[in-house]
Short mmCIF file of C-alpha atoms in Angstrom, two decimals:
data_model
loop_
_atom_site.label_atom_id
_atom_site.label_comp_id
_atom_site.label_asym_id
_atom_site.label_seq_id
_atom_site.Cartn_x
_atom_site.Cartn_y
_atom_site.Cartn_z
CA MET A 291 107.84 -64.41 48.02
CA ALA A 292 106.45 -61.05 48.97
CA SER A 293 106.74 -60.82 52.71
CA ALA A 294 104.17 -58.40 53.96
CA ASP A 295 105.83 -55.09 54.61
CA LYS A 296 103.90 -54.31 57.68
CA PRO A 297 105.54 -51.88 60.06
CA ILE A 298 107.32 -53.71 62.83
CA ASN A 299 106.01 -52.76 66.22
CA THR A 300 108.56 -51.88 68.88
CA ASP A 301 106.30 -50.01 71.24
CA VAL A 302 106.84 -50.38 74.93
CA PRO A 303 104.38 -49.79 77.76
CA GLU A 304 104.29 -46.63 79.79
CA LYS A 305 106.79 -45.97 82.52
CA ASP A 306 104.36 -46.63 85.33
CA VAL A 307 103.84 -50.19 84.13
CA PHE A 308 107.53 -50.80 84.64
CA ALA A 309 107.45 -48.94 87.93
CA LEU A 310 104.58 -50.98 89.25
CA HIS A 311 106.14 -54.29 88.35
CA PHE A 312 109.44 -53.28 89.86
CA LEU A 313 107.92 -52.03 93.08
CA GLN A 314 105.94 -55.22 93.41
CA SER A 315 109.09 -57.25 92.96
CA LEU A 316 110.83 -55.20 95.60
CA SER A 317 107.95 -55.59 97.98
CA ASN A 318 108.04 -59.35 97.43
CA LEU A 319 111.72 -59.32 98.28
CA ARG A 320 110.93 -57.48 101.43
CA ARG A 321 108.22 -59.91 102.40
CA GLN A 322 110.59 -62.80 101.93
CA ASN A 323 112.77 -60.95 104.35
CA ALA A 324 115.55 -60.93 101.80
CA PHE A 325 116.98 -57.78 103.23
CA ASN A 326 117.09 -58.72 106.83
CA SER A 327 118.48 -62.19 107.06
CA PRO A 328 121.84 -62.10 108.79
CA ASP A 329 123.59 -64.46 106.42
CA ASP A 330 122.64 -62.28 103.51
CA THR A 331 125.63 -60.34 102.34
CA THR A 332 125.38 -57.00 100.66
CA ASN A 333 126.37 -58.65 97.43
CA ASN A 334 123.45 -61.01 97.65
CA ARG A 335 121.07 -58.15 98.29
CA VAL A 336 122.36 -56.29 95.27
CA LYS A 337 122.09 -59.39 93.14
CA LYS A 338 118.53 -59.94 94.24
CA ILE A 339 117.57 -56.40 93.42
CA LYS A 340 119.26 -56.63 90.06
CA LYS A 341 117.42 -59.81 89.29
CA ALA A 342 114.15 -58.27 90.40
CA ALA A 343 114.84 -55.39 88.04
CA TYR A 344 115.37 -57.62 85.03
CA VAL A 345 112.52 -59.96 85.77
CA SER A 346 110.04 -57.19 86.42
CA MET A 347 111.20 -55.45 83.27
CA ALA A 348 110.63 -58.61 81.27
CA ARG A 349 107.17 -59.03 82.75
CA ALA A 350 106.22 -55.41 82.26
CA ALA A 351 107.48 -55.29 78.72
CA GLY A 352 105.77 -58.23 77.25
CA GLY A 353 106.21 -61.34 79.27
CA THR A 354 106.03 -64.16 76.80
CA ASN A 355 105.42 -62.05 73.76
CA ARG A 356 109.01 -61.17 73.15
CA LEU A 357 111.88 -63.55 72.55
CA TRP A 358 114.23 -61.61 74.79
CA SER A 359 111.79 -61.49 77.68
CA ARG A 360 111.06 -65.17 77.36
CA ALA A 361 114.76 -65.94 77.40
CA LEU A 362 115.27 -63.68 80.40
CA LEU A 363 112.41 -65.19 82.37
CA ARG A 364 113.51 -68.68 81.47
CA ARG A 365 117.04 -67.95 82.64
CA ALA A 366 115.77 -66.45 85.89
CA ALA A 367 113.51 -69.41 86.55
CA LYS A 368 116.36 -71.80 85.86
CA GLU A 369 118.39 -70.04 88.50
CA ASN A 370 115.57 -70.69 90.91
CA ASN A 371 115.51 -74.30 89.79
CA LYS A 372 112.02 -73.94 88.51
CA VAL A 373 110.79 -75.68 85.43
CA VAL A 374 109.29 -73.23 83.02
CA ILE A 375 106.94 -74.24 80.29
CA PHE A 376 106.12 -71.68 77.68
CA SER A 377 103.40 -72.24 75.19
CA ARG A 378 104.97 -72.68 71.80
CA ARG A 379 103.33 -70.23 69.51
CA LYS A 380 105.77 -70.41 66.69
CA LYS A 381 108.11 -73.15 65.69
CA ARG A 382 111.47 -72.02 66.93
CA VAL A 383 113.95 -72.17 64.09
CA THR A 384 117.04 -72.75 66.11
CA TRP A 385 118.82 -74.53 63.31
CA LEU A 386 119.23 -71.13 61.74
CA ARG A 387 122.00 -70.50 64.22
CA ARG A 388 124.39 -72.31 61.92
CA SER A 389 123.55 -70.22 58.92
CA ASN A 390 124.01 -67.08 60.96
CA ARG A 391 127.75 -67.65 60.95
CA ARG A 392 128.02 -65.27 58.06
CA ASP A 393 126.98 -62.47 60.36
CA PRO A 394 129.62 -59.86 60.88
CA VAL A 395 131.41 -59.69 64.19
CA ASP A 396 129.23 -56.85 65.40
CA ALA A 397 126.05 -58.85 65.03
CA GLU A 398 127.69 -61.69 66.93
CA ARG A 399 128.51 -59.34 69.78
CA LEU A 400 124.95 -58.12 69.81
CA ARG A 401 123.70 -61.67 69.98
CA ASN A 402 125.77 -62.22 73.06
CA LEU A 403 124.35 -59.15 74.74
CA LEU A 404 120.70 -59.73 74.00
CA PRO A 405 118.91 -62.39 76.03
CA GLY A 406 118.08 -65.22 73.71
CA GLY A 407 119.92 -63.53 70.88
CA GLY A 408 121.84 -66.57 69.84
CA ALA A 409 118.84 -68.35 68.41
CA MET A 410 117.37 -65.43 66.55
CA GLU A 411 117.41 -64.78 62.89
CA THR A 412 119.20 -61.56 62.03
CA SER A 413 116.19 -59.45 61.21
CA LYS A 414 114.41 -60.63 64.34
CA LEU A 415 117.55 -59.76 66.26
CA MET A 416 117.25 -56.14 65.15
CA GLU A 417 113.63 -55.90 66.14
CA GLU A 418 114.17 -57.52 69.51
CA THR A 419 117.17 -55.32 70.14
CA ALA A 420 115.21 -52.16 69.53
CA HIS A 421 112.51 -53.29 71.92
CA TYR A 422 115.05 -54.43 74.49
CA ILE A 423 116.86 -51.09 74.44
CA LYS A 424 113.63 -49.18 74.90
CA CYS A 425 112.62 -51.36 77.84
CA LEU A 426 116.04 -51.20 79.43
CA SER A 427 116.15 -47.43 79.29
CA MET A 428 112.64 -47.30 80.75
CA GLN A 429 113.71 -49.58 83.57
CA VAL A 430 116.77 -47.44 84.21
CA LYS A 431 114.56 -44.35 84.41
CA VAL A 432 112.28 -46.04 86.92
CA MET A 433 115.19 -47.11 89.08
CA GLN A 434 116.71 -43.66 88.90
CA CYS A 435 113.43 -42.10 90.02
CA LEU A 436 113.24 -44.50 92.89
CA VAL A 437 116.79 -43.75 93.94
CA ASP A 438 116.16 -40.03 93.69
CA GLY A 439 112.96 -40.32 95.65
CA LEU A 440 114.60 -42.31 98.36
CA SER A 441 117.70 -40.16 98.67
CA ALA A 442 115.96 -36.83 98.78
CA LYS A 443 115.64 -35.74 102.34
CA MET B 46 104.06 -78.10 59.13
CA SER B 47 105.04 -74.60 58.28
CA ASN B 48 102.86 -71.73 59.23
CA ARG B 49 103.45 -68.57 57.36
CA ARG B 50 105.89 -67.22 59.91
CA SER B 51 108.29 -70.11 59.91
CA ARG B 52 108.12 -70.40 56.17
CA GLN B 53 109.03 -66.78 55.90
CA SER B 54 111.97 -67.04 58.21
CA SER B 55 113.33 -70.32 56.95
CA SER B 56 113.20 -69.74 53.23
CA THR B 57 113.96 -66.03 53.15
CA LEU B 58 116.88 -65.56 55.42
CA ARG B 59 116.34 -61.84 55.40
CA ILE B 60 113.28 -59.72 55.61
CA SER B 61 112.65 -57.23 52.89
CA ASP B 62 115.22 -54.51 52.50
CA ASP B 63 112.68 -51.88 53.40
CA GLN B 64 111.95 -53.49 56.71
CA MET B 65 115.63 -53.86 57.41
CA ILE B 66 116.25 -50.21 56.63
CA ASP B 67 113.33 -49.27 58.79
CA LEU B 68 114.64 -51.29 61.71
CA VAL B 69 118.17 -50.01 61.41
CA SER B 70 116.91 -46.46 61.26
CA LYS B 71 114.81 -47.10 64.35
CA LEU B 72 117.87 -48.41 66.09
CA ARG B 73 119.81 -45.38 65.00
CA LEU B 74 117.24 -43.10 66.53
CA LEU B 75 117.51 -44.92 69.81
CA LEU B 76 121.22 -44.51 70.09
CA PRO B 77 122.19 -41.20 71.63
CA GLU B 78 125.66 -41.19 70.08
CA ILE B 79 124.45 -41.36 66.54
CA ARG B 80 121.47 -39.10 67.06
CA GLU B 81 123.76 -36.19 67.72
CA ARG B 82 125.70 -36.60 64.56
CA ARG B 83 123.26 -35.00 62.21
CA ARG B 84 125.49 -34.14 59.33
CA SER B 85 126.18 -37.61 58.06
CA ASP B 86 123.09 -39.41 56.99
CA LYS B 87 125.11 -42.42 56.07
CA VAL B 88 126.00 -44.40 59.11
CA SER B 89 127.21 -47.83 58.30
CA ALA B 90 125.26 -50.75 59.65
CA SER B 91 128.42 -51.90 61.35
CA LYS B 92 128.67 -48.62 63.21
CA VAL B 93 125.05 -48.88 64.26
CA LEU B 94 125.63 -52.37 65.60
CA GLN B 95 128.72 -51.26 67.46
CA GLU B 96 126.95 -48.34 69.03
CA THR B 97 124.03 -50.59 69.91
CA CYS B 98 126.33 -52.97 71.74
CA ASN B 99 127.98 -50.11 73.56
CA TYR B 100 124.66 -48.64 74.52
CA ILE B 101 123.33 -51.95 75.83
CA ARG B 102 126.47 -52.45 77.86
CA LYS B 103 126.11 -48.95 79.25
CA LEU B 104 122.51 -49.62 80.24
CA HIS B 105 123.52 -52.86 81.92
CA ARG B 106 126.15 -50.98 83.90
CA GLU B 107 123.59 -48.42 84.95
CA VAL B 108 121.26 -51.14 86.15
CA ASP B 109 124.15 -52.51 88.18
CA ASN B 110 124.93 -49.15 89.73
CA LEU B 111 121.33 -48.35 90.49
CA SER B 112 120.80 -51.78 92.01
CA ASP B 113 123.77 -51.11 94.20
CA ARG B 114 122.43 -47.77 95.38
CA LEU B 115 118.95 -49.14 95.85
CA SER B 116 120.26 -51.89 98.05
CA GLN B 117 121.89 -49.31 100.28
CA LEU B 118 118.90 -47.01 100.30
CA LEU B 119 116.29 -49.66 100.86
CA ASP B 120 118.29 -50.95 103.72
CA SER B 121 118.04 -47.68 105.52
CA VAL B 122 114.37 -47.09 104.98
CA ASP B 123 112.65 -47.37 108.31
CA GLU B 124 109.37 -49.11 108.39
CA ASP B 125 107.65 -45.99 109.65
CA SER B 126 109.38 -43.36 107.62
CA GLN B 127 107.70 -41.23 105.08
CA GLU B 128 109.34 -42.98 102.19
CA ALA B 129 107.98 -46.30 103.32
CA ALA B 130 104.53 -44.77 103.45
CA VAL B 131 104.89 -43.45 99.94
CA ILE B 132 106.03 -46.77 98.63
CA ARG B 133 103.28 -48.55 100.45
CA SER B 134 100.68 -46.25 99.02
CA LEU B 135 102.05 -46.84 95.54
CA LEU B 136 101.68 -50.54 95.98
CA MET B 137 98.12 -50.52 97.23
#
């Protein structure tokens, strides 16, 4: 069973792709007047921004092409009570979750941290993690730039 | 009903060792902690996983902090200020 040893791609888009998606999300929040409604506590505002960050990151990074981004978007849509239907490209082997019990504790912890990690096979988990980390750090950079830009007077 | 992908993942519970090594080494390169420790080439997979978890948690915390600051900053951006103009121009 020679599995093709093709190099596994963990490339992420450029920073401005993330920036654009994030700014668009923020502008949508603004349009919905999320920042100005009187019954909106600071906590809610922060939560909305955080959610916008994750959702825009998932969209920028690959939308439905990555398991973690699909899981993230699905979770976000569930919170909005939306029904999300993703096209099933591959048969999801969720029954593998049982056989993953022999994973060491560290892999378990990683599964808990990665969106959708619980259903992934171990090797896929590694690949998705690498991509997730790259996207997260890109998103953090974008947010940091925005903060810097806004705080500089 | 098994396309090549699902057959590969259901009958071989691990990818080839080479791919695994390649992935773990990619992960290693992404982790700042381990990158700085040049002398030891042998970092156990367990250590890599631990550092990965720590790094992800750290990134999550940073997203939290930055969201917090953004919420404060965006609140105080006047509609007519320069920053708003910049942001608007970026979105056009």
